[in-house]
Short mmCIF file of C-alpha atoms and ligand atoms in Angstrom, two decimals:
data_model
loop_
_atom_site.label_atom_id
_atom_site.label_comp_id
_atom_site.label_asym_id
_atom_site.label_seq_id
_atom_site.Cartn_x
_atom_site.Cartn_y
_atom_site.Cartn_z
CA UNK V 3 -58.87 -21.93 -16.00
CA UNK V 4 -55.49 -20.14 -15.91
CA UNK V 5 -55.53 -16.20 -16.50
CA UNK V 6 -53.75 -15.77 -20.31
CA UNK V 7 -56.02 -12.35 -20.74
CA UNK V 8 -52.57 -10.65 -18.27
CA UNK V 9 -50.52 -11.35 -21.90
CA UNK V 10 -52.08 -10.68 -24.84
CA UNK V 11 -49.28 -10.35 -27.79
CA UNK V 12 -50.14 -8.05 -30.33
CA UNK V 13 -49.40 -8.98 -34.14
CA UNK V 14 -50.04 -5.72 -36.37
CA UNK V 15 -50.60 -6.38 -40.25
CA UNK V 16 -50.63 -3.17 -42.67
CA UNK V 17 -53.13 -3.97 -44.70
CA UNK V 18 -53.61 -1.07 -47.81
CA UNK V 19 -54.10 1.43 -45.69
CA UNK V 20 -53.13 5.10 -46.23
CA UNK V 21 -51.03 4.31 -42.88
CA UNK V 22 -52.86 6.83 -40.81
CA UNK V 23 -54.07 3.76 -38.84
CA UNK V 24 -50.84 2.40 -38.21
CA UNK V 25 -49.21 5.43 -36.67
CA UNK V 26 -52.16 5.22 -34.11
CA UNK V 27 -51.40 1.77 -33.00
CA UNK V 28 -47.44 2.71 -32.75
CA UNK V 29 -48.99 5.32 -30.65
CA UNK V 30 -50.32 3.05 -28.32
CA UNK V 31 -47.23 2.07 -27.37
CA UNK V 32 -45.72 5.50 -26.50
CA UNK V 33 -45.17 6.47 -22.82
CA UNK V 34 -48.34 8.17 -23.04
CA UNK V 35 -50.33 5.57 -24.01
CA UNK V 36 -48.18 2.55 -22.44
CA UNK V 37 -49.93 -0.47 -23.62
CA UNK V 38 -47.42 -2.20 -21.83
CA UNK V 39 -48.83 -2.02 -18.65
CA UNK V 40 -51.53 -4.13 -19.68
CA UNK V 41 -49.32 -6.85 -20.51
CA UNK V 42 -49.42 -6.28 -24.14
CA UNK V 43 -46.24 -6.77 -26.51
CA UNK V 44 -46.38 -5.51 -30.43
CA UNK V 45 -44.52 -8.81 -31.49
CA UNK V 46 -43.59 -9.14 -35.09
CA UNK V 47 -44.26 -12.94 -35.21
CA UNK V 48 -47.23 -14.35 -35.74
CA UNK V 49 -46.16 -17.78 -34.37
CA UNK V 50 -46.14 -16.02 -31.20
CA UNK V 51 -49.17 -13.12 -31.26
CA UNK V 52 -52.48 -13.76 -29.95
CA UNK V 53 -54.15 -10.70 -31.31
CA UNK V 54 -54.22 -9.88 -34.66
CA UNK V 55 -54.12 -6.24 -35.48
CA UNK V 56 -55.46 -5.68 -39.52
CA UNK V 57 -55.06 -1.73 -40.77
CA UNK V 58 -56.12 -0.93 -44.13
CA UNK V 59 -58.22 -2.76 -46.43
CA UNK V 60 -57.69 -6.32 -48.60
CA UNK V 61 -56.35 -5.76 -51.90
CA UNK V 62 -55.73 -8.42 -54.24
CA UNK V 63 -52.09 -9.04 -53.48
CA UNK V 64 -52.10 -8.95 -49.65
CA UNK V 65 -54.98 -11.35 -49.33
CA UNK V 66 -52.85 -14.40 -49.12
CA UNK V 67 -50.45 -13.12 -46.96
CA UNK V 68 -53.21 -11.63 -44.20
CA UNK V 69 -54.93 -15.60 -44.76
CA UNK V 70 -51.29 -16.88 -44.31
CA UNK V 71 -50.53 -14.52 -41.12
CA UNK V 72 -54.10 -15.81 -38.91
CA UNK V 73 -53.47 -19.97 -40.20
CA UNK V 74 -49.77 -19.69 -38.75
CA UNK V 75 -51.44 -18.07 -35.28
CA UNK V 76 -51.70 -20.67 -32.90
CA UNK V 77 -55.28 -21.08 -31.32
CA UNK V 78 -56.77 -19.06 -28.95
CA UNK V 79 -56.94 -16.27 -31.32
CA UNK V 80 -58.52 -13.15 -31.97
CA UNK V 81 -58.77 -10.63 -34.74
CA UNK V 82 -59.55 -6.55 -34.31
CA UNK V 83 -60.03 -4.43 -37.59
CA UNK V 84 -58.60 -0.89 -37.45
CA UNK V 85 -59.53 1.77 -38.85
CA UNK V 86 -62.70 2.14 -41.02
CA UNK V 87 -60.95 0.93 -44.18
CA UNK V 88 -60.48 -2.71 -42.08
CA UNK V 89 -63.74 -2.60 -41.30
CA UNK V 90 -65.29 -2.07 -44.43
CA UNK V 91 -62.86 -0.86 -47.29
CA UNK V 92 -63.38 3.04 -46.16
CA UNK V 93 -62.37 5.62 -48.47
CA UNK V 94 -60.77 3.12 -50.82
CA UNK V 95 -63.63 0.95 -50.74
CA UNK V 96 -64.57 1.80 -54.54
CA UNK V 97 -60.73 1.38 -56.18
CA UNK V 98 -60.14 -1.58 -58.70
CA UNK V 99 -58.04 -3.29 -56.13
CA UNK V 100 -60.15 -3.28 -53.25
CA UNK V 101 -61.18 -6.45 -52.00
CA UNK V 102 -63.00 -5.09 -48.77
CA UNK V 103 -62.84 -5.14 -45.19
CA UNK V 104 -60.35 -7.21 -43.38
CA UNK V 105 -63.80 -9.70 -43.13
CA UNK V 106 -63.40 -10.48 -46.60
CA UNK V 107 -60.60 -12.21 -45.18
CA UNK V 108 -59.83 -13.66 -41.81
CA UNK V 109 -63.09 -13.88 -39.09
CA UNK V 110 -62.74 -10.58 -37.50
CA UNK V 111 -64.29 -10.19 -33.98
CA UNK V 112 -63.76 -6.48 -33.30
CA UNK V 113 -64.63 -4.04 -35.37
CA UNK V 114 -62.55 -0.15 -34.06
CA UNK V 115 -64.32 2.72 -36.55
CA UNK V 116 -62.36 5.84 -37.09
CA UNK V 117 -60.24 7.69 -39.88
CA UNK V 118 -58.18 7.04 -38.26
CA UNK V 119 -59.12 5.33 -35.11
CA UNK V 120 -57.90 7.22 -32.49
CA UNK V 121 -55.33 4.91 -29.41
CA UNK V 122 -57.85 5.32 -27.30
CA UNK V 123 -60.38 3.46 -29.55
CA UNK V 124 -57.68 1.18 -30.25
CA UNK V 125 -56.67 0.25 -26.99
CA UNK V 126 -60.54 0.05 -26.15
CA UNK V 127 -60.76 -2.49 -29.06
CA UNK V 128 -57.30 -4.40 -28.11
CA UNK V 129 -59.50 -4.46 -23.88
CA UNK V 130 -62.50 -5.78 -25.65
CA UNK V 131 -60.23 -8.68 -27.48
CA UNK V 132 -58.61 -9.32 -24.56
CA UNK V 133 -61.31 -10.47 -22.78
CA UNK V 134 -62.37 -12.59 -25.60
CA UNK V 135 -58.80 -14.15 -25.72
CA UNK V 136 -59.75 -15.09 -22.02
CA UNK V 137 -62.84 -16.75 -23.38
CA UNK V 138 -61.60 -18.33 -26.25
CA UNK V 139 -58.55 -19.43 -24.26
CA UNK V 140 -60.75 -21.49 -21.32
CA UNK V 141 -63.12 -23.15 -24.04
CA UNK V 142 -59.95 -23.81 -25.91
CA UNK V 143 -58.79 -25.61 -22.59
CA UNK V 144 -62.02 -27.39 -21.93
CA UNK V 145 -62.32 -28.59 -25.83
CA UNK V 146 -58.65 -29.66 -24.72
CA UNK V 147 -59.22 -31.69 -21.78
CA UNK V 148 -61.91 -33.27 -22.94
CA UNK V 149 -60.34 -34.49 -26.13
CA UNK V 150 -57.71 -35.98 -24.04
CA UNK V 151 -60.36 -38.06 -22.06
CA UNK V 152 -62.22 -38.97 -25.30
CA UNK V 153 -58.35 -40.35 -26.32
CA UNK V 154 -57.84 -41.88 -23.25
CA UNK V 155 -61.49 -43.63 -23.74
CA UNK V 156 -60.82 -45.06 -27.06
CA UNK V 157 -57.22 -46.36 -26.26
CA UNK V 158 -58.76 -48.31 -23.39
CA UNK V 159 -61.59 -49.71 -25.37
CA UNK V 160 -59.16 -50.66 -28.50
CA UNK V 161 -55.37 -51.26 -28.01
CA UNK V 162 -54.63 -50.33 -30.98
CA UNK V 163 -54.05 -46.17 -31.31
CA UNK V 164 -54.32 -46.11 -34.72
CA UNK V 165 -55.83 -42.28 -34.04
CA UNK V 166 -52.80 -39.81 -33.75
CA UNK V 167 -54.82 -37.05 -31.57
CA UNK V 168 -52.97 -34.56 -33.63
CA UNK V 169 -52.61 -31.14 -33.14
CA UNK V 170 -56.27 -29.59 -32.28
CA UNK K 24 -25.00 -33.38 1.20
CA UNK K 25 -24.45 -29.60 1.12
CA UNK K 26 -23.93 -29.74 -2.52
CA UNK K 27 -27.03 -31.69 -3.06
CA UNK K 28 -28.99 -29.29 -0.95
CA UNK K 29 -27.40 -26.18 -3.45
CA UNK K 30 -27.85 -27.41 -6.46
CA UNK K 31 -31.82 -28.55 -5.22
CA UNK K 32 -32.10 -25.30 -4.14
CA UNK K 33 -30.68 -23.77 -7.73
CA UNK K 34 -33.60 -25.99 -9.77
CA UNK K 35 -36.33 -25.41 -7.42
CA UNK K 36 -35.77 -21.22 -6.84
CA UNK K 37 -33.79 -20.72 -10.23
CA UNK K 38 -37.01 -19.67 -12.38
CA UNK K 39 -38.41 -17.44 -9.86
CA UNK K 40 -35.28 -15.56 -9.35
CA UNK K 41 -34.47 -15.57 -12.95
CA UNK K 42 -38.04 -14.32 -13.32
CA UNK K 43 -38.48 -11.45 -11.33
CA UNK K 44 -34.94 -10.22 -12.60
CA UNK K 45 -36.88 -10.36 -15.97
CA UNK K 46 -39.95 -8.38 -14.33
CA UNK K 47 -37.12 -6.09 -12.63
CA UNK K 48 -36.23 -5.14 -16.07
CA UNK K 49 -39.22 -4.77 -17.64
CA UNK K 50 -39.82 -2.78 -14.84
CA UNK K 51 -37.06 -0.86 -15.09
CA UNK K 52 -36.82 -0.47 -18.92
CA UNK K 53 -40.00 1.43 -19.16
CA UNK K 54 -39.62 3.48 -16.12
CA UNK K 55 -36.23 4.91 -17.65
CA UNK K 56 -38.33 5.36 -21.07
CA UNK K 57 -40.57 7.35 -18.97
CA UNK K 58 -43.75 4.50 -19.16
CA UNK K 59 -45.62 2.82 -16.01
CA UNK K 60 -44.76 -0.60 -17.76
CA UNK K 61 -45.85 -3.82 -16.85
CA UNK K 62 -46.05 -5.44 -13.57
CA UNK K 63 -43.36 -7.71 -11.89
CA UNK K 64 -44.81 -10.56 -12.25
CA UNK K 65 -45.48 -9.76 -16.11
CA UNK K 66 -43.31 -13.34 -17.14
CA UNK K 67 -44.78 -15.40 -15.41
CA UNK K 68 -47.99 -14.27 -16.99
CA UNK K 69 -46.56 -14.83 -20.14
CA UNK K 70 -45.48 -18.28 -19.38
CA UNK K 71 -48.39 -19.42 -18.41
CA UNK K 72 -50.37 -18.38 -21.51
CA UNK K 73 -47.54 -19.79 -23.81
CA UNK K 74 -48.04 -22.95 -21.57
CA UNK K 75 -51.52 -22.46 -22.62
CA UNK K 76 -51.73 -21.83 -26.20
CA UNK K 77 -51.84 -24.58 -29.50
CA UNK K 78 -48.11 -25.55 -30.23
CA UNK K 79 -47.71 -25.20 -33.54
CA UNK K 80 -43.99 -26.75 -34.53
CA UNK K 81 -42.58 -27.36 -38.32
CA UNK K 82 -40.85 -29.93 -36.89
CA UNK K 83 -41.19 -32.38 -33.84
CA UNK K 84 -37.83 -32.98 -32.92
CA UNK K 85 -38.10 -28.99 -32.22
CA UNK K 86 -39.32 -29.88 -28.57
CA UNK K 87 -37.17 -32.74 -27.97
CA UNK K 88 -34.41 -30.42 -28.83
CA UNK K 89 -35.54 -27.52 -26.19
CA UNK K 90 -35.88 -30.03 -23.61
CA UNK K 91 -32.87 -30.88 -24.46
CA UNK K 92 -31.60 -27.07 -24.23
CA UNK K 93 -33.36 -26.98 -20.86
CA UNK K 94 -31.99 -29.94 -19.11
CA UNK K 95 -28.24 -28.95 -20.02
CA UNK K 96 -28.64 -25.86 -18.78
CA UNK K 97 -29.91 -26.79 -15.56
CA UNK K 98 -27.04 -29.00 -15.38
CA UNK K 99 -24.46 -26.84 -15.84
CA UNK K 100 -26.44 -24.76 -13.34
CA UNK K 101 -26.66 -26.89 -11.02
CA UNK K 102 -22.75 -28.40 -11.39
CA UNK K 103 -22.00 -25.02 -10.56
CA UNK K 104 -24.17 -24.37 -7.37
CA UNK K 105 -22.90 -27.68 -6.64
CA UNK K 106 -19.11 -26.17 -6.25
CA UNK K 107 -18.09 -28.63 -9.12
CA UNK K 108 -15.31 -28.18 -11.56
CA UNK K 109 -16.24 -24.38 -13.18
CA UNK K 110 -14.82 -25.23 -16.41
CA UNK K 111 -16.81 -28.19 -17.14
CA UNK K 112 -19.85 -25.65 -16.15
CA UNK K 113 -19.05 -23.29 -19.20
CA UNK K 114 -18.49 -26.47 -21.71
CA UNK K 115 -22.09 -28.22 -20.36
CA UNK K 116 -23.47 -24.54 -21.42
CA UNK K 117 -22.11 -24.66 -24.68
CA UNK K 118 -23.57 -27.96 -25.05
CA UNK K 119 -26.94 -26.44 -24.23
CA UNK K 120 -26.55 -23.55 -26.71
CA UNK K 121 -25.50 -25.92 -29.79
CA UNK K 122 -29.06 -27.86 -28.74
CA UNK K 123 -30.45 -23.89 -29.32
CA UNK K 124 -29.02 -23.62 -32.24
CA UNK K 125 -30.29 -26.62 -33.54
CA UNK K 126 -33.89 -26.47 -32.67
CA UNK K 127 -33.58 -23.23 -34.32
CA UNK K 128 -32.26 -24.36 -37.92
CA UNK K 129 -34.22 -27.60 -37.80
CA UNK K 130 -37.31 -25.34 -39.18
CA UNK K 131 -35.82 -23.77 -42.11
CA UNK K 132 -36.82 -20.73 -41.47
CA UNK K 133 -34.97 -18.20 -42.67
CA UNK K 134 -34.98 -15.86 -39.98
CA UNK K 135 -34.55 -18.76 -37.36
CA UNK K 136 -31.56 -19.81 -39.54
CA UNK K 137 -30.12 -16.39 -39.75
CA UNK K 138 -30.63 -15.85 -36.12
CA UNK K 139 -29.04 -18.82 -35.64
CA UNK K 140 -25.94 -18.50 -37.48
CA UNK K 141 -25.66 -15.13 -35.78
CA UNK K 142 -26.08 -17.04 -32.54
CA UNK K 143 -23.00 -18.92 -33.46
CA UNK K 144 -21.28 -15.54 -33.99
CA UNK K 145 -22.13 -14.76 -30.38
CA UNK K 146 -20.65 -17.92 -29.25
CA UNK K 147 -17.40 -17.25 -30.53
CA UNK K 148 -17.05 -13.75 -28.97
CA UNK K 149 -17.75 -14.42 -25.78
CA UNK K 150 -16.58 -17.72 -25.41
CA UNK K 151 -12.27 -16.62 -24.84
CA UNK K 152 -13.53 -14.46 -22.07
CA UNK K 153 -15.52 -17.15 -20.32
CA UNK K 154 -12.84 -19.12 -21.22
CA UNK K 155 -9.87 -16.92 -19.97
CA UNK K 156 -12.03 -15.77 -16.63
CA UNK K 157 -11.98 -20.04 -15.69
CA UNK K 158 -8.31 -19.48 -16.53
CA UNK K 159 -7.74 -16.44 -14.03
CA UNK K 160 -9.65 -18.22 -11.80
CA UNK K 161 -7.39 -21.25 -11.61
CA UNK K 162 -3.85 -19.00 -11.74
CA UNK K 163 -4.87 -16.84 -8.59
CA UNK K 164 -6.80 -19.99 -6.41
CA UNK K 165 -4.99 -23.10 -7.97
CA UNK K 166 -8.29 -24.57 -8.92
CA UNK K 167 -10.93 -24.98 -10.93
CA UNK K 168 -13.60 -25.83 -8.40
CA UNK K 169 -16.01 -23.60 -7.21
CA UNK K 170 -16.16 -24.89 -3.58
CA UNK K 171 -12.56 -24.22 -2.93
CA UNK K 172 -12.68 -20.64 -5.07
CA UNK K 173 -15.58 -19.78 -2.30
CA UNK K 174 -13.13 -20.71 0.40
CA UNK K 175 -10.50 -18.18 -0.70
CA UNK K 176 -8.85 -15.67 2.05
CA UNK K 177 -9.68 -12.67 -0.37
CA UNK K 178 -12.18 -12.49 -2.99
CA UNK K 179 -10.57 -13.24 -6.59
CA UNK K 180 -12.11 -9.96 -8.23
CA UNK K 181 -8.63 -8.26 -6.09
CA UNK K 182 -6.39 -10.50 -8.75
CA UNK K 183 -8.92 -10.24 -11.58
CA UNK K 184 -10.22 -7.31 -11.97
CA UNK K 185 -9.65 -7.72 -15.88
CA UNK K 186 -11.35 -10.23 -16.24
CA UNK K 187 -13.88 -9.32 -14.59
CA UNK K 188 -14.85 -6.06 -16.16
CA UNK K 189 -14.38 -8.73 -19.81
CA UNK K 190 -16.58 -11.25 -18.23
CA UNK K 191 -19.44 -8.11 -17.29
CA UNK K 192 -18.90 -7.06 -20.97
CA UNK K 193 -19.86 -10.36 -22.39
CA UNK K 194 -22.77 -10.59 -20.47
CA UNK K 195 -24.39 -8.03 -22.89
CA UNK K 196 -24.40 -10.82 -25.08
CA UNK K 197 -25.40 -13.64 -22.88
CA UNK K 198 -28.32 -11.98 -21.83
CA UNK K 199 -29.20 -11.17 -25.42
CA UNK K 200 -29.24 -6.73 -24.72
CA UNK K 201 -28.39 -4.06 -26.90
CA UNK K 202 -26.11 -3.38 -28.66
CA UNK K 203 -25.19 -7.33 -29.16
CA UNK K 204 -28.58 -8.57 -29.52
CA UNK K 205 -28.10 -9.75 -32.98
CA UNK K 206 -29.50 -13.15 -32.97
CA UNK K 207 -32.72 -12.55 -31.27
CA UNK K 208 -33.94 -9.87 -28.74
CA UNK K 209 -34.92 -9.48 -25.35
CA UNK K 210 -37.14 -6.96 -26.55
CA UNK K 211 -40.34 -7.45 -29.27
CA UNK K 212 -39.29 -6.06 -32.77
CA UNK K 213 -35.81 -6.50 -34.68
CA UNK K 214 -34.90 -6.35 -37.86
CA UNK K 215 -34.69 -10.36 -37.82
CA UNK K 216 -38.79 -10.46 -37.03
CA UNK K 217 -37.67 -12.79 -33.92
CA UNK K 218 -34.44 -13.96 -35.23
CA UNK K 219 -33.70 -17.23 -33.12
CA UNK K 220 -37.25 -17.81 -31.61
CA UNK K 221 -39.21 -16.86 -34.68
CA UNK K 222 -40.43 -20.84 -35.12
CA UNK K 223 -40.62 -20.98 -31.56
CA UNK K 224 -44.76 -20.68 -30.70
CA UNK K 225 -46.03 -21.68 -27.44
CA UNK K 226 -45.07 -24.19 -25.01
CA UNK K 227 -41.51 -24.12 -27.19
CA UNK K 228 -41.18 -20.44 -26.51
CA UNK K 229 -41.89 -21.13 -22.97
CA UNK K 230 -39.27 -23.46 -22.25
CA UNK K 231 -36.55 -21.57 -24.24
CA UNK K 232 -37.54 -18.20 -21.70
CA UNK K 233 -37.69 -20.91 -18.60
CA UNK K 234 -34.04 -21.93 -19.79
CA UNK K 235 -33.48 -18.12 -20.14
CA UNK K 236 -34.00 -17.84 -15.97
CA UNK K 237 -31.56 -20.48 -15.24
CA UNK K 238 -28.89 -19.07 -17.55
CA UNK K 239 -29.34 -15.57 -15.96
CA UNK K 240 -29.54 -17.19 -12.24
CA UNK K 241 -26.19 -19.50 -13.23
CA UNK K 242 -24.80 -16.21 -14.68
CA UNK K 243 -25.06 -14.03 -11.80
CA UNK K 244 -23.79 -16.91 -9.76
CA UNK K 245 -20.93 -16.30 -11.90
CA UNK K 246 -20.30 -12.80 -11.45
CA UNK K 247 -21.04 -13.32 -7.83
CA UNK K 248 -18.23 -15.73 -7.54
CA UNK K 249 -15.61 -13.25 -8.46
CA UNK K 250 -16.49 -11.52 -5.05
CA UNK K 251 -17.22 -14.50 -2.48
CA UNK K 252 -14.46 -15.15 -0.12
CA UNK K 253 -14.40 -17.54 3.25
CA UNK K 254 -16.20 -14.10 5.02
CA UNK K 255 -19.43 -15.01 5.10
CA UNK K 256 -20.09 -10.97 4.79
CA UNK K 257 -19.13 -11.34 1.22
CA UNK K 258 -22.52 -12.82 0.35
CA UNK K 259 -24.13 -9.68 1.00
CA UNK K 260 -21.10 -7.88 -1.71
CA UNK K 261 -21.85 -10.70 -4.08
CA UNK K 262 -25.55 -10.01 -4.14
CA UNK K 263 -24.93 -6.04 -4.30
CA UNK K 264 -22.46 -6.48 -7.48
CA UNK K 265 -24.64 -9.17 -9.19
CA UNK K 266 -27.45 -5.76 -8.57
CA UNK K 267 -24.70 -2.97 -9.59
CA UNK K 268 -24.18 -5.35 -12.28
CA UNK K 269 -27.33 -5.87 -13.59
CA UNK K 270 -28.41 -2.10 -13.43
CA UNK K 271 -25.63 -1.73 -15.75
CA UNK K 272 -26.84 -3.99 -18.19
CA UNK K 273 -30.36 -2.29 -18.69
CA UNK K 274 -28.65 0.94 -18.48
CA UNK K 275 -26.45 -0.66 -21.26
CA UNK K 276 -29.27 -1.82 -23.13
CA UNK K 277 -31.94 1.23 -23.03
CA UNK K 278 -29.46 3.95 -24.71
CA UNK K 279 -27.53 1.91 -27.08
CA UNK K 280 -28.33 0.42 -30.99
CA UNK K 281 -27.98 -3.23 -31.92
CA UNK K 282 -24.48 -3.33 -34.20
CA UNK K 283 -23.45 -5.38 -36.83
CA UNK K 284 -21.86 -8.77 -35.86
CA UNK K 285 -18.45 -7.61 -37.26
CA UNK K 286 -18.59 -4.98 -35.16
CA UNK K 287 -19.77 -6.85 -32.24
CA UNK K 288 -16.71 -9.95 -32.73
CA UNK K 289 -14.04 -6.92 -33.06
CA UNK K 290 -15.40 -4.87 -29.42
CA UNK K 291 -16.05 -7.46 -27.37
CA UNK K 292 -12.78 -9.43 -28.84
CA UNK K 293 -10.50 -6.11 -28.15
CA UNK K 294 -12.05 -5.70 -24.81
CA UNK K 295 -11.33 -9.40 -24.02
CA UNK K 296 -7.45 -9.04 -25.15
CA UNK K 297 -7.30 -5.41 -23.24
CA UNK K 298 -8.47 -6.19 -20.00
CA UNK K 299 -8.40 -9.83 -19.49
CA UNK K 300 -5.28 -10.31 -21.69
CA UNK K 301 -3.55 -7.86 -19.73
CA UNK K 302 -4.91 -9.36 -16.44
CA UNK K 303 -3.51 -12.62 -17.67
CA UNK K 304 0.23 -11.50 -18.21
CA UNK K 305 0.58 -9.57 -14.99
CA UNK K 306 -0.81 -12.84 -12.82
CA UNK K 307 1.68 -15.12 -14.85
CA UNK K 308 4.84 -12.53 -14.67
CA UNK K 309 3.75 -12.18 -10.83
CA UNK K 310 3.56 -16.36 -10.46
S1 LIG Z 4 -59.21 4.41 -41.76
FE1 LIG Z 4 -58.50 6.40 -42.49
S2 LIG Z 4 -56.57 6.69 -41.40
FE2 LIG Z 4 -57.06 4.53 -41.25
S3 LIG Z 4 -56.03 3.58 -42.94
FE3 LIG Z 4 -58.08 4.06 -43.63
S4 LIG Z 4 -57.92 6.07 -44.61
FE4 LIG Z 4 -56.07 5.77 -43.38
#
């Protein structure tokens, strides 16, 4: 078990939102909120973020690019909705180009209400992932190590590693 | 034997110096932006989750070319702990970068491929003054190797003073800061999403910031060597410089805006022809 919940890396997505939301979460990472001390980084690469941060509601033209955003995260993930219009669609829940909430979408594990959800809700929400990142991260490991002993099985038994044990 | 036992020494404590220099300035960063910031130890936390996470690569030969990265740096780190030839030092590192820039491009990415064209750019501005300081080095001590520059009556910074302040200068861009932190940044955002690293997920991110450490431990070595003399005393100089020295480049780094690249060849060009140009003529008028 190694301790990955000291660095969580924060990937923030604007979804539609009326970018109330995402002024909060740039908030967070003002001196007076400091999310840095917690080991968190707002990175803008989502080859290297562990959390995903969705603001705003799905609309028909960001869909595939929030879908494309959590496939190119590598696993252990985790996903928090922001703001009640990730969560459900909010106040533009009704407009022709609504989808819906972020869950429409991607699995999302937290859910942070507010209009707009306040940094202290937000970094409550970013704790509460982080712990899950922990969680995800040591079955991640175990589903790891024992895939490698289930490989190492089957190239004993047969010679012949036909199986690439690609990526998991 | 000595040698040996230096340039163990340099690949077994590299990465933790190199490390908490990186915590130092984390440290520091967000204490002069008025935040708590994180703790020392903050990257080696992050290595070990990178260790930990899925590696996701567009290509393969992406790792085998990091590795690569990593083992050339360690060499020229190590040639240099050592007390080998100095010169061949800075040409093994440029070896090492070309493997960056490679493992870069070979996504096709464009923001990895812009970041690393732009870390091409970086390698031609600094590279005269590393170049010129091996020079300086050579017309005040007569040699190129770093065991017999340590061995010098007085320290070489009282003959090369110009290049030295041209060599601190560069080190902006070595150690990717602001303002010359075009191709990708020490810090999270940039214009360039991650520039460089932006393909780099995982255990590839984690070697390039383990190569990172050495280069900042062989750098520092560097500057240090402009102050070590035969006094033994000098050691403790050469560690408060390397210090003074790196201050100066988070100072450097927390009140100043990334330039353009133009910009960035002309400064650091003029301030290699000013000062180490200048240092150059006087040592060969006073040969
Ligand atoms: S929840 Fe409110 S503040 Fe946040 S994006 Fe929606 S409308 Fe804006």
């Amino acid at each position: 078990m190694s301790m990955v919940k000291k660095s969580p890396w924060v990937l923030h997505y604007d979804g539609s939102s009326c970018n109330g939301c995402d002024i909060e979460v740039l908030a967070c990472l003002t001196p007076v909120y400091d999310a840095e001390r917690f080991g968190i980084i707002n990175t803008g690469d989502p080859m290297q973020a562990d959390i995903l941060l969705l603001t705003g509601g799905i609309n028909s033209q960001n869909q595939a690019v929030v879908k494309q955003l959590y496939d190119q995260m590598p696993r252990p993930k985790v996903v928090v909705a922001i703001g009640v219009c990730a969560c459900t669609g909010g106040v533009f829940k009704e407009c022709y180009n609504i989808i819906g909430g972020a869950d429409t979408t991607v699995p999302v594990d937290i859910y942070v209400p507010g209009c707009a959800a306040r940094p202290q809700a937000i970094i409550d929400g970013i704790v509460q992932a982080i712990d899950l990142f922990q969680k995800r991260s040591d079955e991640h490991e175990l589903l790891m190590k024992n895939k490698g002993k289930k490989a190492d099985l089957k190239t004993k038994e047969n010679n012949n590693s036909s199986d690439k044990g690609n990526e998991a | 034997m000595k040698a040996i036992i230096c340039s163990l020494c340099y690949v077994i404590f590299a990465p933790l110096i190199g490390g908490l220099l990186d915590g130092l300035d984390r440290k520091i960063s967000a204490r002069m932006q008025g935040r708590v910031g994180p703790p020392l130890l903050q990257p080696f936390y992050d290595l070990n989750k990178l260790h930990n996470k899925q590696l996701i690569a567009v290509s393969k030969s992406q790792t085998f070319l990091m590795i690569s990265y990593l083992l050339m740096m360690i060499l020229t780190g190590a040639l240099f702990y050592a007390g080998y030839d100095i010169l061949m030092c800075f040409f093994v590192m440029s070896t090492a970068s070309t493997f960056l820039y490679f493992a870069a491009i070979v996504t096709g990415s464009p923001y990895s491929t812009i970041g690393a064209s732009r870390e091409l750019i970086q390698m031609m501005a600094y590279e005269p003054a590393v170049l010129l300081a091996c020079v300086g080095f050579y017309l005040c001590m007569g040699t190129f190797d770093v065991a017999k520059i340590i061995n010098s009556v007085v320290s070489p910074i009282v003959y090369l003073p110009g290049f030295f302040i041209a060599f601190v200068f560069i080190l902006t861009i070595k150690l990717r800061k602001s303002p010359f932190d075009i191709s990708t940044s020490h810090h999270a955002h940039q214009e360039l999403i991650k520039g460089l690293t932006t393909e780099f997920g995982a255990k590839n991110l984690a070697l390039f910031q383990l190569t990172e450490w050495y280069e900042v431990t062989f750098l520092c070595g560097v500057v240090g060597l402009f102050i070590i003399n035969s006094n033994p005393i000098s050691i403790i100089g050469a560690i408060a410089v390397v210090f003074v020295v790196w201050f100066l480049e988070i100072l450097i780094d927390n009140c100043s805006a990334r330039v353009k690249f133009d910009l960035m060849l002309k400064i650091s060009w003029i301030v290699t022809l000013l000062s180490a140009g200048v240092n150059l003529l006087i040592l060969m008028i006073n040969r």
